[in-house]
């Protein structure tokens, strides 16, 4: 065997070793996915031999609540306990998480903050999440269009996961619905640590005709990704809750974000035409 043949054989052996390692990595990855990836069907449990199976099926069709989970002895099944712990962990992550900067850049949203200080204070002092910092007020005054017809604001609220999960669907649909309804918008931005009533402070600064706030809702044990769209006519300090209109439960298992975004423009159009929002608005 000459030197060229030896070199070629060496290359072939290295190639075979690399392919073998790639195959092994793929097998390991497939096995890992098989072991740890569960679908909704995998989590289902059933009451064995129910006296009224049609009733249980009917209830399950109308609610995602944990019904018909059965038990072992006097305690829930291990699978039920694990799913509860998983959902609780997702809820905790949603509250303590952060909306990725890359997502905000994708929609050209600059960030301002309320006086929430940190997550611990935010949870204990809701009033701090209703007021913007002095720096935030200055930034908004410098960057935003004054007296817009529609002001769009996005906030993490109590679920950063909700913004991450829904913004890519609801935001384009919302912009389309504004165009269809002949509405123009100001300069959108993101409020970190915001509560619903932060829209009143923003209203005082920018004086929009209507304002829509897309905000992450308090996570539960069914969904940690629920968002709401709060809207009001002429937002201002001192507004009462009945003056706000809300579309809630926006997520893939509730009101679909695309559907919600498409509907918001219609609601805002009616607010402007009727010069009202909340309980005074006729939808």
Coordinates of C-alpha atoms in Angstrom, one line a residue, residues 36-272:
X36 CA -39.3 13.2 28.1
X37 CA -41.7 14.6 25.6
X38 CA -45.4 14.2 26.5
X39 CA -48.4 15.3 24.5
X40 CA -51.8 16.3 25.9
X41 CA -53.0 12.8 25.2
X42 CA -50.2 11.3 27.3
X43 CA -51.4 13.2 30.3
X44 CA -55.0 12.0 30.1
X45 CA -56.4 9.8 32.8
X46 CA -59.7 8.1 32.9
X47 CA -62.3 6.9 35.4
X48 CA -62.3 3.1 34.9
X49 CA -65.8 1.7 34.1
X50 CA -67.7 4.9 34.8
X51 CA -71.5 4.6 35.3
X52 CA -72.2 7.6 33.0
X53 CA -69.3 7.7 30.4
X54 CA -71.2 10.1 28.1
X55 CA -71.5 12.6 31.0
X56 CA -67.7 12.6 31.7
X57 CA -67.0 13.0 28.0
X58 CA -69.4 15.9 27.7
X59 CA -67.9 17.7 30.7
X60 CA -64.4 17.2 29.3
X61 CA -65.4 18.8 26.0
X62 CA -66.6 22.0 27.6
X63 CA -63.8 22.6 30.2
X64 CA -60.1 22.1 30.6
X65 CA -60.5 21.7 34.3
X66 CA -59.1 18.7 36.0
X67 CA -62.1 16.4 36.1
X68 CA -62.3 12.6 35.8
X69 CA -58.6 12.2 36.8
X70 CA -59.3 9.2 39.0
X71 CA -57.1 8.2 42.0
X72 CA -55.0 5.5 43.5
X73 CA -56.2 4.7 47.0
X74 CA -57.0 8.0 48.7
X75 CA -54.6 10.1 46.6
X76 CA -54.4 11.3 43.0
X77 CA -52.5 9.2 40.4
X78 CA -48.8 10.0 40.1
X79 CA -49.4 11.2 36.6
X80 CA -52.0 13.7 37.9
X81 CA -49.6 15.0 40.5
X82 CA -46.7 15.4 38.0
X83 CA -49.0 17.3 35.6
X84 CA -50.1 19.6 38.5
X85 CA -46.4 20.3 39.4
X86 CA -45.5 20.9 35.8
X87 CA -48.3 23.5 35.4
X88 CA -47.4 25.1 38.7
X89 CA -43.8 25.5 37.6
X90 CA -44.9 27.0 34.3
X91 CA -47.0 29.5 36.2
X92 CA -44.1 30.5 38.4
X93 CA -41.9 30.9 35.3
X94 CA -44.5 33.1 33.7
X95 CA -44.6 35.5 36.6
X96 CA -40.8 35.6 37.1
X97 CA -39.8 35.5 33.4
X98 CA -38.7 38.3 31.1
X99 CA -39.9 39.1 27.6
X100 CA -37.0 38.5 25.2
X101 CA -35.4 41.7 23.9
X102 CA -35.3 40.0 20.4
X103 CA -39.1 39.8 20.4
X104 CA -39.5 43.5 21.2
X105 CA -37.0 44.4 18.5
X106 CA -38.9 42.3 16.1
X107 CA -41.8 44.8 16.5
X108 CA -39.8 47.9 17.0
X109 CA -41.0 48.3 20.6
X110 CA -38.7 50.4 22.9
X111 CA -38.9 49.7 26.6
X112 CA -39.9 51.9 29.5
X113 CA -40.5 50.9 33.1
X114 CA -43.0 51.6 35.9
X115 CA -42.0 52.2 39.5
X116 CA -42.3 48.5 40.3
X117 CA -38.6 48.2 41.4
X118 CA -38.4 44.3 41.2
X119 CA -40.7 41.3 41.0
X120 CA -41.1 40.9 44.7
X121 CA -42.2 44.6 45.1
X122 CA -44.3 44.3 42.0
X123 CA -46.4 41.4 43.5
X124 CA -46.8 43.1 46.8
X125 CA -47.4 46.7 45.6
X126 CA -49.7 46.7 42.6
X127 CA -49.9 50.5 42.9
X128 CA -46.3 50.9 41.8
X129 CA -47.0 49.1 38.6
X130 CA -49.6 51.8 37.7
X131 CA -47.1 54.7 37.7
X132 CA -44.3 55.2 35.2
X133 CA -40.9 56.4 36.3
X134 CA -39.7 59.9 35.5
X135 CA -37.3 58.5 33.0
X136 CA -40.1 56.6 31.3
X137 CA -42.2 59.7 31.1
X138 CA -39.3 61.6 29.5
X139 CA -38.6 58.8 27.0
X140 CA -42.2 58.6 25.9
X141 CA -42.4 62.4 25.5
X142 CA -39.3 62.3 23.3
X143 CA -40.1 59.3 21.1
X144 CA -43.9 59.1 20.8
X145 CA -46.3 60.8 18.5
X146 CA -48.6 63.1 20.6
X147 CA -52.4 62.9 20.4
X148 CA -52.6 59.7 18.3
X149 CA -55.9 58.2 17.2
X150 CA -54.8 54.8 18.6
X151 CA -52.0 54.2 21.1
X152 CA -50.8 50.6 21.3
X153 CA -48.9 49.5 24.5
X154 CA -47.6 46.0 25.3
X155 CA -46.7 45.0 28.9
X156 CA -45.5 41.8 30.6
X157 CA -47.9 42.2 33.5
X158 CA -48.1 39.0 35.4
X159 CA -47.1 36.7 32.6
X160 CA -44.1 37.3 30.4
X161 CA -44.8 34.0 28.8
X162 CA -48.1 35.3 27.5
X163 CA -46.4 38.0 25.5
X164 CA -43.8 35.6 24.2
X165 CA -46.5 33.1 23.1
X166 CA -49.1 35.4 21.6
X167 CA -47.5 38.7 20.4
X168 CA -46.4 37.3 17.0
X169 CA -50.0 36.3 16.2
X170 CA -52.0 39.1 17.7
X171 CA -49.9 42.1 16.8
X172 CA -50.0 41.8 12.9
X173 CA -53.7 41.0 13.1
X174 CA -54.2 44.1 15.2
X175 CA -52.4 46.3 12.7
X176 CA -54.5 44.9 9.9
X177 CA -57.7 45.5 11.8
X178 CA -56.7 49.1 12.4
X179 CA -56.1 49.6 8.7
X180 CA -59.4 47.9 7.7
X181 CA -61.3 50.2 10.1
X182 CA -59.5 53.3 8.9
X183 CA -57.6 54.0 12.1
X184 CA -54.1 55.4 12.5
X185 CA -51.7 54.6 15.4
X186 CA -49.1 56.4 17.3
X187 CA -45.7 55.1 18.5
X188 CA -46.1 51.7 20.1
X189 CA -43.8 50.7 23.1
X190 CA -43.3 48.1 25.8
X191 CA -43.9 48.7 29.5
X192 CA -41.9 46.5 31.9
X193 CA -43.6 45.9 35.2
X194 CA -46.9 47.3 34.1
X195 CA -50.4 46.9 35.7
X196 CA -53.6 47.6 33.8
X197 CA -54.0 51.1 35.2
X198 CA -50.7 52.2 33.8
X199 CA -52.7 53.0 30.7
X200 CA -54.2 56.0 32.6
X201 CA -50.7 57.5 33.2
X202 CA -49.8 56.9 29.6
X203 CA -53.1 58.6 28.6
X204 CA -52.2 61.7 30.5
X205 CA -48.8 61.9 28.8
X206 CA -49.9 61.2 25.1
X207 CA -53.6 62.2 25.1
X208 CA -54.6 59.4 22.6
X209 CA -58.2 59.1 21.5
X210 CA -58.2 55.4 22.4
X211 CA -55.5 53.2 23.9
X212 CA -55.1 49.4 23.8
X213 CA -53.0 47.6 26.3
X214 CA -51.9 44.0 25.5
X215 CA -50.9 42.6 28.9
X216 CA -50.0 39.2 30.3
X217 CA -52.6 37.9 32.7
X218 CA -52.2 36.2 36.1
X219 CA -51.3 32.6 35.2
X220 CA -53.4 29.7 36.4
X221 CA -52.9 25.9 36.4
X222 CA -54.6 25.4 33.0
X223 CA -52.7 28.1 31.1
X224 CA -49.7 30.3 31.9
X225 CA -49.9 32.0 28.5
X226 CA -53.1 34.0 28.8
X227 CA -53.1 37.6 27.5
X228 CA -55.8 40.3 27.8
X229 CA -56.4 43.4 25.6
X230 CA -57.7 46.3 27.7
X231 CA -59.1 49.3 25.8
X232 CA -60.4 52.6 26.8
X233 CA -61.6 55.9 25.3
X234 CA -59.6 59.0 26.4
X235 CA -57.6 57.3 29.1
X236 CA -56.8 59.5 32.1
X237 CA -56.0 59.3 35.7
X238 CA -59.0 58.6 37.9
X239 CA -60.7 56.3 35.5
X240 CA -62.8 53.6 37.1
X241 CA -62.7 50.0 36.0
X242 CA -66.1 50.0 34.4
X243 CA -64.8 52.5 31.8
X244 CA -62.5 49.8 30.4
X245 CA -63.4 47.3 27.7
X246 CA -61.5 44.0 27.8
X247 CA -61.0 40.9 25.7
X248 CA -59.6 38.3 28.0
X249 CA -58.4 34.7 27.9
X250 CA -56.4 35.3 24.7
X251 CA -54.2 32.2 24.0
X252 CA -54.2 29.1 21.8
X253 CA -56.6 27.3 24.0
X254 CA -59.0 30.3 24.5
X255 CA -59.7 33.2 22.2
X256 CA -57.2 32.7 19.5
X257 CA -54.7 35.7 19.3
X258 CA -55.2 36.2 15.6
X259 CA -59.0 36.3 16.1
X260 CA -58.6 38.7 19.0
X261 CA -56.3 41.0 17.1
X262 CA -58.7 41.1 14.1
X263 CA -61.6 42.1 16.5
X264 CA -59.8 44.8 18.4
X265 CA -59.9 47.3 15.5
X266 CA -63.7 46.9 15.3
X267 CA -64.0 47.7 19.0
X268 CA -61.7 50.7 18.8
X269 CA -63.7 52.0 15.9
X270 CA -66.9 51.8 17.9
X271 CA -65.3 53.6 20.9
X272 CA -64.3 56.5 18.7

